[in-house]
Tab-separated table of C-alpha atoms and ligand atoms in Angstrom:
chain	number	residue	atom	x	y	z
A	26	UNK	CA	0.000	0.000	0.000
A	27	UNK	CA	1.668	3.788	-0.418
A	28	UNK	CA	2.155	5.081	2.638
A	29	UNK	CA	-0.275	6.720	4.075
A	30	UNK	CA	-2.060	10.173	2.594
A	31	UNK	CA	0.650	9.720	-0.058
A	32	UNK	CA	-0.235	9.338	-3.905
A	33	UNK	CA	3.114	7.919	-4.841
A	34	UNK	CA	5.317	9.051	-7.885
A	35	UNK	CA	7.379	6.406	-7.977
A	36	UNK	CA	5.387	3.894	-9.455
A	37	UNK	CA	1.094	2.972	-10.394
A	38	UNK	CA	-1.062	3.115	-7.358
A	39	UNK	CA	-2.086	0.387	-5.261
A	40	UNK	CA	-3.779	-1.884	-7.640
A	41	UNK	CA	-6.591	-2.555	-5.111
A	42	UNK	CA	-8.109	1.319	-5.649
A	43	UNK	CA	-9.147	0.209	-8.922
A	44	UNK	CA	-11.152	-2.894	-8.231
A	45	UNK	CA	-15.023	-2.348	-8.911
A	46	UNK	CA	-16.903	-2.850	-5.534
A	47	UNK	CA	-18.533	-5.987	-6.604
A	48	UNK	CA	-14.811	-7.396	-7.236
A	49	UNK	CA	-13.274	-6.096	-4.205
A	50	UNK	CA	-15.932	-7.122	-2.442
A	51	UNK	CA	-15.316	-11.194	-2.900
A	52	UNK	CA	-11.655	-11.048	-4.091
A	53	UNK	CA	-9.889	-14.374	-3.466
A	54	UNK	CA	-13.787	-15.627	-2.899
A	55	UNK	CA	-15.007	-16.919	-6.632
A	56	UNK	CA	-16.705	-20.227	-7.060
A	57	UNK	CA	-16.307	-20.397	-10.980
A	58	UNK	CA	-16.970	-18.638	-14.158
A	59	UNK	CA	-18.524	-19.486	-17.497
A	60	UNK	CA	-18.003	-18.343	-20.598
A	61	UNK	CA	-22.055	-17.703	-21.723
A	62	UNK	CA	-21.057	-16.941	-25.470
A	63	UNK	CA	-18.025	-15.911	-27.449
A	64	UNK	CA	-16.998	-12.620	-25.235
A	65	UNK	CA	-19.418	-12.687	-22.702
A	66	UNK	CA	-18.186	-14.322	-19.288
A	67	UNK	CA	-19.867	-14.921	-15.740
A	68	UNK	CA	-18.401	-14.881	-12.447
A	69	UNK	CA	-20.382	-16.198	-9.531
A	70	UNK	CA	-19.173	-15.346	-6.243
A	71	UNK	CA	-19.204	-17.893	-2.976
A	72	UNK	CA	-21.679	-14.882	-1.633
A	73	UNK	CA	-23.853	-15.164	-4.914
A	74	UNK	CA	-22.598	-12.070	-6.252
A	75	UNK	CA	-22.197	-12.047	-10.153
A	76	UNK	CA	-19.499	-10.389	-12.319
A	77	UNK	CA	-20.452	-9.963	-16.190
A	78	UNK	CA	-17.969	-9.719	-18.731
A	79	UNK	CA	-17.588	-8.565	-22.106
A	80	UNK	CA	-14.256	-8.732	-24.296
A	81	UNK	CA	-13.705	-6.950	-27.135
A	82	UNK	CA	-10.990	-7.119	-29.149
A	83	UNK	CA	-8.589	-3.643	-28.529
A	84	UNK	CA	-6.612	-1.765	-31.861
A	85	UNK	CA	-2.886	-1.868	-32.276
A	86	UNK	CA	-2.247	1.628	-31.591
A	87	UNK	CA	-4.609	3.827	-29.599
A	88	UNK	CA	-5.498	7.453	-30.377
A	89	UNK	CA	-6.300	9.614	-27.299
A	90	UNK	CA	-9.775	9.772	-29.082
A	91	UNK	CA	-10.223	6.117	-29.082
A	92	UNK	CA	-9.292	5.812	-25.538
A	93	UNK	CA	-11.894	8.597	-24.601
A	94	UNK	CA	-14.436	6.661	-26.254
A	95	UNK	CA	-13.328	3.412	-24.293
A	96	UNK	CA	-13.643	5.594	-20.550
A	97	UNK	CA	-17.072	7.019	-21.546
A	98	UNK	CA	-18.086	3.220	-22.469
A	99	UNK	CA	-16.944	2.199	-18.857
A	100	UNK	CA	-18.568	5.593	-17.354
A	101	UNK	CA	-21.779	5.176	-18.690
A	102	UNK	CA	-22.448	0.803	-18.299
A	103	UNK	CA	-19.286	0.016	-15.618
A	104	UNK	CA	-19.186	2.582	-12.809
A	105	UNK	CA	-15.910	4.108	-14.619
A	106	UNK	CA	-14.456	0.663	-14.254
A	107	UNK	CA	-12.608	-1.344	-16.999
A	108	UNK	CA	-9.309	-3.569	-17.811
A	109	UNK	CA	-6.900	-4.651	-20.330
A	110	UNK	CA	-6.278	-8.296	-20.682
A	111	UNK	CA	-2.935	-10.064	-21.185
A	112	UNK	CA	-3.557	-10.277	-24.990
A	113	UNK	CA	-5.064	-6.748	-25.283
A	114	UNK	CA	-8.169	-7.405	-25.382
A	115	UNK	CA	-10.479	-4.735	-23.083
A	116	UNK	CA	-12.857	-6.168	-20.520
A	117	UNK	CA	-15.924	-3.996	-19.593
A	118	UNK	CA	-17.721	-5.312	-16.571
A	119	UNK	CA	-21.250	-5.086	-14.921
A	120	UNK	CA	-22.297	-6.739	-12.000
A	121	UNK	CA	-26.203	-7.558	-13.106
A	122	UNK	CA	-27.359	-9.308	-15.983
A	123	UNK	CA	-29.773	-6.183	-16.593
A	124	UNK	CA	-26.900	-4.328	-17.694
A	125	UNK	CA	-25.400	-6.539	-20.230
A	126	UNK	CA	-27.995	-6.049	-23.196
A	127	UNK	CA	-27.557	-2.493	-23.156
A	128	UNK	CA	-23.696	-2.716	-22.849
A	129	UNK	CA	-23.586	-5.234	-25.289
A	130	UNK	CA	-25.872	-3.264	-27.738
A	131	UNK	CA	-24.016	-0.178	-27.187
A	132	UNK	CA	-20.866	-1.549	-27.926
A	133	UNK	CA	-22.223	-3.288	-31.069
A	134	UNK	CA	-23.443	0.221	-32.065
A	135	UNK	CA	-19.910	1.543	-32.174
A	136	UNK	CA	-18.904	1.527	-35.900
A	137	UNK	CA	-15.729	2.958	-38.373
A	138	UNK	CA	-16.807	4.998	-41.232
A	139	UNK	CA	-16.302	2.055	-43.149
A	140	UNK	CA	-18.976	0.036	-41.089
A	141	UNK	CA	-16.211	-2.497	-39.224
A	142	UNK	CA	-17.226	-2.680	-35.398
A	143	UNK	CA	-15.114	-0.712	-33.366
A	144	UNK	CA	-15.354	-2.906	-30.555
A	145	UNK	CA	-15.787	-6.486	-31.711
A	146	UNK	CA	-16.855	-8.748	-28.730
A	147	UNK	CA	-15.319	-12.059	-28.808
A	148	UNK	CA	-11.740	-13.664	-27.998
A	149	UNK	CA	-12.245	-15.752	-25.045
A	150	UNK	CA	-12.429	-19.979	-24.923
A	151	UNK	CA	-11.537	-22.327	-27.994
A	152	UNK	CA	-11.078	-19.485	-30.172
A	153	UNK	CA	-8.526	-17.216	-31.021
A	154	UNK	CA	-8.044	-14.268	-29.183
A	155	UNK	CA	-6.337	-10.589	-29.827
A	156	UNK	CA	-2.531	-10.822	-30.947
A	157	UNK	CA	-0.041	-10.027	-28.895
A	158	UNK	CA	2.914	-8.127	-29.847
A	159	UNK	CA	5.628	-6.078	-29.551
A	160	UNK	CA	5.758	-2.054	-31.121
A	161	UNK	CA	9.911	-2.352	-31.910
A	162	UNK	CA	9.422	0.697	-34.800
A	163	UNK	CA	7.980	3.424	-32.460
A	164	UNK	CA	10.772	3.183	-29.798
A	165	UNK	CA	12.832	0.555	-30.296
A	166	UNK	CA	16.597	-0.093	-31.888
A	167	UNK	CA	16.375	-3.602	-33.480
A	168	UNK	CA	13.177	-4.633	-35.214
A	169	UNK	CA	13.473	-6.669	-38.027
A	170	UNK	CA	10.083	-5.994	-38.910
A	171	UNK	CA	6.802	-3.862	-38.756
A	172	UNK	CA	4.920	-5.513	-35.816
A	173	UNK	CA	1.563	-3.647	-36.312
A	174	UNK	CA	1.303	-4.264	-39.733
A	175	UNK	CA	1.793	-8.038	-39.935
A	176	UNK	CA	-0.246	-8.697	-36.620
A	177	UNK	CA	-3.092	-6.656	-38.660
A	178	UNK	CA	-3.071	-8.695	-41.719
A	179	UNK	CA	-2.856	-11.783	-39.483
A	180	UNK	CA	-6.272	-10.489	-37.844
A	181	UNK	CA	-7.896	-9.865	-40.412
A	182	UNK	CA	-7.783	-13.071	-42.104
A	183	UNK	CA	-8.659	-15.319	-38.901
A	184	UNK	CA	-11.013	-12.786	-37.509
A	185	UNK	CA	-13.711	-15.645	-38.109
A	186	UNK	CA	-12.265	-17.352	-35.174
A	187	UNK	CA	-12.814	-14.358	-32.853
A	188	UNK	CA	-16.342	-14.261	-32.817
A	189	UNK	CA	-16.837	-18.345	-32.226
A	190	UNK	CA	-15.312	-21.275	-30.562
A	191	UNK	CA	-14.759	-23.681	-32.793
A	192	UNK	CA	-11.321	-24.628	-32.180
A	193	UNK	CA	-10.292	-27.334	-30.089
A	194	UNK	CA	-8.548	-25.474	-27.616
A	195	UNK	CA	-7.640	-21.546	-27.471
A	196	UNK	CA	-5.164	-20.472	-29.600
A	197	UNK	CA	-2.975	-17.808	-28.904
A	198	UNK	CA	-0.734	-16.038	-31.040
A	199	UNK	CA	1.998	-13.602	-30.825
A	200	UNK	CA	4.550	-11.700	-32.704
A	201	UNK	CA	8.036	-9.631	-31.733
A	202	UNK	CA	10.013	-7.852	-33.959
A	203	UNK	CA	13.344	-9.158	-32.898
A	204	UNK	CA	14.631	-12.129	-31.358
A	205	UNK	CA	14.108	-10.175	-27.613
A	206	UNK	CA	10.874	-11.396	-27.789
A	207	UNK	CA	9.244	-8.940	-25.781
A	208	UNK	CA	5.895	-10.046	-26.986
A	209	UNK	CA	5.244	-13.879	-25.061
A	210	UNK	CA	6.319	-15.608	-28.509
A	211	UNK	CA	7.917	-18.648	-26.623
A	212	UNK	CA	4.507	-19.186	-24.956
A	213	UNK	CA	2.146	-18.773	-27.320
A	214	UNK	CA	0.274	-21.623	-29.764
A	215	UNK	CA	1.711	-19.349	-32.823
A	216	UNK	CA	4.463	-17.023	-32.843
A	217	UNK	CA	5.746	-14.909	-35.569
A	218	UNK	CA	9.254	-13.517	-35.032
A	219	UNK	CA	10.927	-10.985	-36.909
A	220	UNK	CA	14.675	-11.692	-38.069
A	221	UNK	CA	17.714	-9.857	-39.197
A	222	UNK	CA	20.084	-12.187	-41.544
A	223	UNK	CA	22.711	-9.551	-42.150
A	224	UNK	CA	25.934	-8.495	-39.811
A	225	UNK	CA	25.248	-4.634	-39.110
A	226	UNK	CA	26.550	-1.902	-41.237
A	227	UNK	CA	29.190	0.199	-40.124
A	228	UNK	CA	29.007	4.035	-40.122
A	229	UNK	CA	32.795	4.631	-39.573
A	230	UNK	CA	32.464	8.575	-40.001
A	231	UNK	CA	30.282	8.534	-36.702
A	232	UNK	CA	31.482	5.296	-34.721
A	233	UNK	CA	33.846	7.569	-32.687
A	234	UNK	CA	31.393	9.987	-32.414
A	235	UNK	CA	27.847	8.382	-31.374
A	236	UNK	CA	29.768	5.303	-29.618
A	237	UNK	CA	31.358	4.118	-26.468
A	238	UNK	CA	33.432	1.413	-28.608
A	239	UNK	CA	34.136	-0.600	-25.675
A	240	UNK	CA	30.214	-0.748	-24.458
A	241	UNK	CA	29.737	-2.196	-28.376
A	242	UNK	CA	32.312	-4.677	-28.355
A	243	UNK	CA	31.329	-5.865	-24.817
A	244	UNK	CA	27.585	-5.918	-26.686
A	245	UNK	CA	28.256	-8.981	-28.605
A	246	UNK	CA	27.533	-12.441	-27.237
A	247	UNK	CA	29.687	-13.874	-29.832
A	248	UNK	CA	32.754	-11.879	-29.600
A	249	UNK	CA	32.579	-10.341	-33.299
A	250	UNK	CA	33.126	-6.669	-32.668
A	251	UNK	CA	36.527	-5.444	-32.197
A	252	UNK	CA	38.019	-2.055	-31.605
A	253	UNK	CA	40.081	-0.508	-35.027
A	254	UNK	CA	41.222	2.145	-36.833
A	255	UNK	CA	40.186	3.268	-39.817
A	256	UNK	CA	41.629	6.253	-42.120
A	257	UNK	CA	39.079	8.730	-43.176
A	258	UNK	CA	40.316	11.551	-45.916
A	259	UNK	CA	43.762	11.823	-44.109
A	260	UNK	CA	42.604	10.956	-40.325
A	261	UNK	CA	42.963	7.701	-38.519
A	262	UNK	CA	39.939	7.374	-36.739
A	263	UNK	CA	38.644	4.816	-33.827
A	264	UNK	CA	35.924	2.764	-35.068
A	265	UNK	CA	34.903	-1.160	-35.134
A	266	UNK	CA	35.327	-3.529	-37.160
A	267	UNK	CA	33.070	-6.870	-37.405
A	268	UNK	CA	33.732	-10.736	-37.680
A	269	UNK	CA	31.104	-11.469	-40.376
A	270	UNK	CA	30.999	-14.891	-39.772
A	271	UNK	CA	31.029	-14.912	-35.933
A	272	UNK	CA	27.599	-12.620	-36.096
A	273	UNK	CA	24.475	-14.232	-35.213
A	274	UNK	CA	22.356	-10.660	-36.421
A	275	UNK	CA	20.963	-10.191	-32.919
A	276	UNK	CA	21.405	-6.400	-32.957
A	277	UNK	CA	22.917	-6.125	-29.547
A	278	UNK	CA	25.676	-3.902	-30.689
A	279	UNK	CA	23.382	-1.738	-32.393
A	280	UNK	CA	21.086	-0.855	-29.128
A	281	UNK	CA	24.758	0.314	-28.149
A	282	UNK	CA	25.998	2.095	-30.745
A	283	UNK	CA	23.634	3.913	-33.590
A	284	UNK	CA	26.604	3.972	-35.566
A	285	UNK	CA	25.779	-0.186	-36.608
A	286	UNK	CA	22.732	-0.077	-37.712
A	287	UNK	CA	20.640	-3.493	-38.993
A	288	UNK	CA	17.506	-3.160	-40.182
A	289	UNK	CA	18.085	-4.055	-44.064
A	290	UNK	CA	15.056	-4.378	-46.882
A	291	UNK	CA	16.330	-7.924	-48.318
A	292	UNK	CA	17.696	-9.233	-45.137
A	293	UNK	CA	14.509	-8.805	-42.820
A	294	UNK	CA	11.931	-10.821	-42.172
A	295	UNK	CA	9.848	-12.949	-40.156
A	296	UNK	CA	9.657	-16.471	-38.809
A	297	UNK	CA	6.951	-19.030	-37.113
A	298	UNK	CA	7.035	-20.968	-34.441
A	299	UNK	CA	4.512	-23.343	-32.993
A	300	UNK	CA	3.594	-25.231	-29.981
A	301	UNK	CA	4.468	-22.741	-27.100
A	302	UNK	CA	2.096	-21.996	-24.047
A	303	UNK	CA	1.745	-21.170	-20.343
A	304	UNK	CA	0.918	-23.713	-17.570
A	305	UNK	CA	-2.255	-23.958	-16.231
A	306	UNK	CA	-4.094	-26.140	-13.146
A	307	UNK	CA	-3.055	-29.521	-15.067
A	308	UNK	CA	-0.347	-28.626	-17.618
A	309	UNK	CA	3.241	-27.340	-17.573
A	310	UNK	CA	4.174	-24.468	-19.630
A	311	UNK	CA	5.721	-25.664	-23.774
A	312	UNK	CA	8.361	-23.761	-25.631
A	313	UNK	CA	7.997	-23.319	-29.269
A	314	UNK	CA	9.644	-24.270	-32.126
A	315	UNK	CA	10.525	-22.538	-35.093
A	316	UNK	CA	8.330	-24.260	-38.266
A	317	UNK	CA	8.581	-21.562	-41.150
A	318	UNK	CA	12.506	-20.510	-40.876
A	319	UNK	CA	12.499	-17.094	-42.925
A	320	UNK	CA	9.501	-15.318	-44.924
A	321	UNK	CA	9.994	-11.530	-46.357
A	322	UNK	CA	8.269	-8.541	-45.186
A	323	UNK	CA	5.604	-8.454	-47.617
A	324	UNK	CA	4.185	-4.765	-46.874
A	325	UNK	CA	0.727	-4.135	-46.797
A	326	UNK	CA	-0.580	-7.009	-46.490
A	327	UNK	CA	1.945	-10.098	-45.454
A	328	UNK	CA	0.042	-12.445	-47.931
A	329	UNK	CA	2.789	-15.417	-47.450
A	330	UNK	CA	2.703	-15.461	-43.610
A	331	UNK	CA	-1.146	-15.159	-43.334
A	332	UNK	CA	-1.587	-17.799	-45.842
A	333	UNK	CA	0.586	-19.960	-43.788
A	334	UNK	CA	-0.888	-19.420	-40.426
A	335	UNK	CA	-3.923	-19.754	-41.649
A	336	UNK	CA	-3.413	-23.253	-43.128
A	337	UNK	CA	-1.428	-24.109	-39.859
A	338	UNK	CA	-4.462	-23.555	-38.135
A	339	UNK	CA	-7.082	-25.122	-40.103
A	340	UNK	CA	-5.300	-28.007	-40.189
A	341	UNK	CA	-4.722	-28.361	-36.181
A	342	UNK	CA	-8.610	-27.713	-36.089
A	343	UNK	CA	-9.504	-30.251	-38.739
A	344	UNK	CA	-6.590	-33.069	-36.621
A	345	UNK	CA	-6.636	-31.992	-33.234
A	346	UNK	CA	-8.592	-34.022	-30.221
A	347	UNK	CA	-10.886	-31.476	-28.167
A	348	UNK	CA	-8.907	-29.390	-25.346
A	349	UNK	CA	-5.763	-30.313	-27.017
A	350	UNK	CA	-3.666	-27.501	-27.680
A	351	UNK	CA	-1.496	-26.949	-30.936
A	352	UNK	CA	1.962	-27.923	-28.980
A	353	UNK	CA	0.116	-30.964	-27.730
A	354	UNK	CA	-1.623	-32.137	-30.788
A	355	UNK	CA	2.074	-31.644	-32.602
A	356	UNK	CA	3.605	-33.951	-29.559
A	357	UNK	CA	1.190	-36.577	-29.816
A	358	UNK	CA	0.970	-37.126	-33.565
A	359	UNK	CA	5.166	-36.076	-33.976
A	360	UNK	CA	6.595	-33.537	-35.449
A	361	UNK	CA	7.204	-35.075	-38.907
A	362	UNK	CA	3.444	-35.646	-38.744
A	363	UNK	CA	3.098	-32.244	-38.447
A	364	UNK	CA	5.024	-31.411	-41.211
A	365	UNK	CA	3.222	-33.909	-43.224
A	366	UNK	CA	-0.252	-33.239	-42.613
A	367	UNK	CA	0.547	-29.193	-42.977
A	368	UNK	CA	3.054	-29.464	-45.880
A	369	UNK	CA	5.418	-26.881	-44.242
A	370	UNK	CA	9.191	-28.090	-45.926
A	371	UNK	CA	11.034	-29.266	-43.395
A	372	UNK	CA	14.595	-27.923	-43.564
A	373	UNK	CA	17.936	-28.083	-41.386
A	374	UNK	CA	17.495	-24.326	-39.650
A	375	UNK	CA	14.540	-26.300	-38.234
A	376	UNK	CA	16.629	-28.727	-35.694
A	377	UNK	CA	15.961	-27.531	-32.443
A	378	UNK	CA	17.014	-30.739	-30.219
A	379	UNK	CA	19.334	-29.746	-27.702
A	380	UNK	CA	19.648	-32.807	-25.923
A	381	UNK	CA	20.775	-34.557	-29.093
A	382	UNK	CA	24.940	-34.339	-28.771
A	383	UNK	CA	24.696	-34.984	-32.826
A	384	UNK	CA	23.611	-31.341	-32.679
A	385	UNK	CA	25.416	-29.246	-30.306
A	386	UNK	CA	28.198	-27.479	-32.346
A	387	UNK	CA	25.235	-27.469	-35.339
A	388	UNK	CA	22.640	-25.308	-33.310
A	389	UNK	CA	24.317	-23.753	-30.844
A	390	UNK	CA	27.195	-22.332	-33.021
A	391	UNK	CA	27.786	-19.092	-34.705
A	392	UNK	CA	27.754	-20.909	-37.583
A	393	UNK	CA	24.100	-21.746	-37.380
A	394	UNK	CA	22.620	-19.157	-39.649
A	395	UNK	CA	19.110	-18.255	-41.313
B	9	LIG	FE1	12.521	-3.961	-29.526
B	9	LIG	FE2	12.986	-6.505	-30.214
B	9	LIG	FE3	11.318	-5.938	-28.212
B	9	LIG	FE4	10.640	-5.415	-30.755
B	9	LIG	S1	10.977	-7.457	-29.819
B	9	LIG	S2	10.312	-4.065	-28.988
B	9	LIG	S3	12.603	-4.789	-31.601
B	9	LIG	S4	13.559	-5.542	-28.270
B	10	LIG	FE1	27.562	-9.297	-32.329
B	10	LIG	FE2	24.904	-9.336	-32.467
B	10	LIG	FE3	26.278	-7.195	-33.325
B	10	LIG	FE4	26.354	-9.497	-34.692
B	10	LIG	S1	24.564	-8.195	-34.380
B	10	LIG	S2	28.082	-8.195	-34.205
B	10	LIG	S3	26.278	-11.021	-33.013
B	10	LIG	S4	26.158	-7.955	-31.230
């Protein structure tokens, strides 16, 4: 708690002053929930108390307009309450069922110019909820790709599966723009990653002057960046120089020094990887594994990857055993099944067995490359 009759500025506020009564009132205290229809979810409390839910899917990047429109939407149905879920999806609750038509119908009411809901409800069960992903080309050094625009197409073409259940299990999907992966790709059912496959350049004429060279060469976890000299006009200069074949593309040495930058039109791309999720009551968590080693950025509209993650998941739903998740179903059959029955080519940037000594100076080498 902040100490008291202080609003701290050193961090959010207690999360507990933003509970809605009904929620603080039987926190710790639920006897189950339901899910009553794609995006509509029940809570019943051990007092009897009731908690209804509706998800709608959230956009990729928020105007302070579109946020407005979200707090009025909680102001006027939830008692100014609302919440952001894990996958971005935005929860608006009520605590009777006499509220939920008129939230429901309000939301539904909510459209674009072009007529596309604002506020789709949906995402929750054996379907496929809101993407996950990282925003690398607003703020960040080392994206290898858009991650807005490729987790857009993606949406678009299994929005289907937002608004129902028929999937097996849920399926969760996630993309980051480098191999940071600050967007849960490990742990989701699909993840898209986005890959450099070319050794920075090297801006000599500013090395010395945007760069502590020793924080770069310390940057690389391969030991490829060395300190030089180079002659510019009739200067030597201190700069770096770069062990081609030692780099690995991870961009390190760029987030220290702007003077190597990566991001390159032919090199960039994207990967997928399948399998990956969190644990739950009766699971443990499952990594992913990389299925589709390289595919370009394809700007607007990504038609390779979407056309590949679509088939990837039409044929889990078509194979898969009810409650079996796409990690699982892959385990049981095999993974050559999987590349069978989905007619993904099966390559050697794929092996990913680290407990097979056969493998160890293959994967885990510098000279393991995309
Ligand atoms: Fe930056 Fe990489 Fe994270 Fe994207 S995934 S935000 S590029 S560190
Ligand atoms: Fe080293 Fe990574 Fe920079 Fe390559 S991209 S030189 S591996 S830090």
């Amino acid at each position: 708690k902040p100490m008291e009759g202080r609003i701290t500025d050193i961090g959010p506020r207690d999360y507990n002053d933003f509970l809605p009564p009904v929620i603080a009132k039987n926190k710790g205290k639920w006897a189950y929930h339901e899910i009553l229809e794609p995006g509509v979810l029940v809570h019943v409390a051990e007092s009897g108390d009731k908690v209804f839910t509706v998800r709608v899917g959230a956009a990729r990047l928020m105007s302070v307009t579109h946020i407005r429109e979200i707090c009025e939407i909680a102001d006027k149905h939830c008692g100014g309450h609302l919440r952001f879920t894990t996958r971005n999806n935005v929860e608006f609750m009520v605590d009777d069922e006499s509220k939920l038509a008129g939230l429901k119908a309000d939301l539904a009411s909510r459209k674009f110019a072009g007529g596309s809901n604002k506020f789709p409800i949906g995402g929750t069960g054996a379907g496929i909820s809101n993407i996950v992903h990282t925003q690398g080309w607003v703020h960040c050094h080392t994206p290898a790709t858009d991650a807005s625009g490729p987790v857009k197409a993606i949406m678009d073409t299994v929005f289907d599966d937002f608004q129902n259940m028929r999937m097996p299990a849920p399926v969760r999907i996630a993309l980051a723009c480098c191999l940071n992966m600050c967007g849960a790709v490990h742990c989701s059912d699909i993840g898209v990653v986005g890959i450099h496959r070319k050794p920075p350049m090297i801006d000599h004429e500013w090395t010395d002057q945007l760069c502590e060279i020793p924080l770069a060469v310390a940057s690389c976890p391969t030991a490829a960046v060395r300190p030089t000299k180079v002659e510019i006009g009739d200067k030597k200069v201190n700069s770096i120089a770069i062990k081609n074949e030692r780099c690995m593309y991870c961009g390190n040495c760029y987030t220290m020094c702007p003077a190597l930058p990566i991001s390159d039109g032919e090199g960039d791309g994207l990967l997928i990887m399948v399998g990956g999720k969190v644990s739950n009551r009766i699971s443990q968590p499952m990594f992913s594994k990389v299925v589709v080693a390289y595919i370009p950025n394809e700007m607007p509209r990504w038609p390779s990857l979407t056309e590949k993650i679509k088939h990837i998941i039409e044929v889990y739903a078509a194979n898969a055993r009810k409650y079996e998740r796409l990690g699982e179903w892959a385990d049981r059959i095999g993974w050559e099944k999987f590349f069978e029955l989905t007619g993904l080519e099966f390559t050697h940037h794929l092996i990913d067995d680290f407990r097979d000594p056969a493998y160890y100076t293959w994967r885990q080498s510098t000279q393991f490359k995309f």
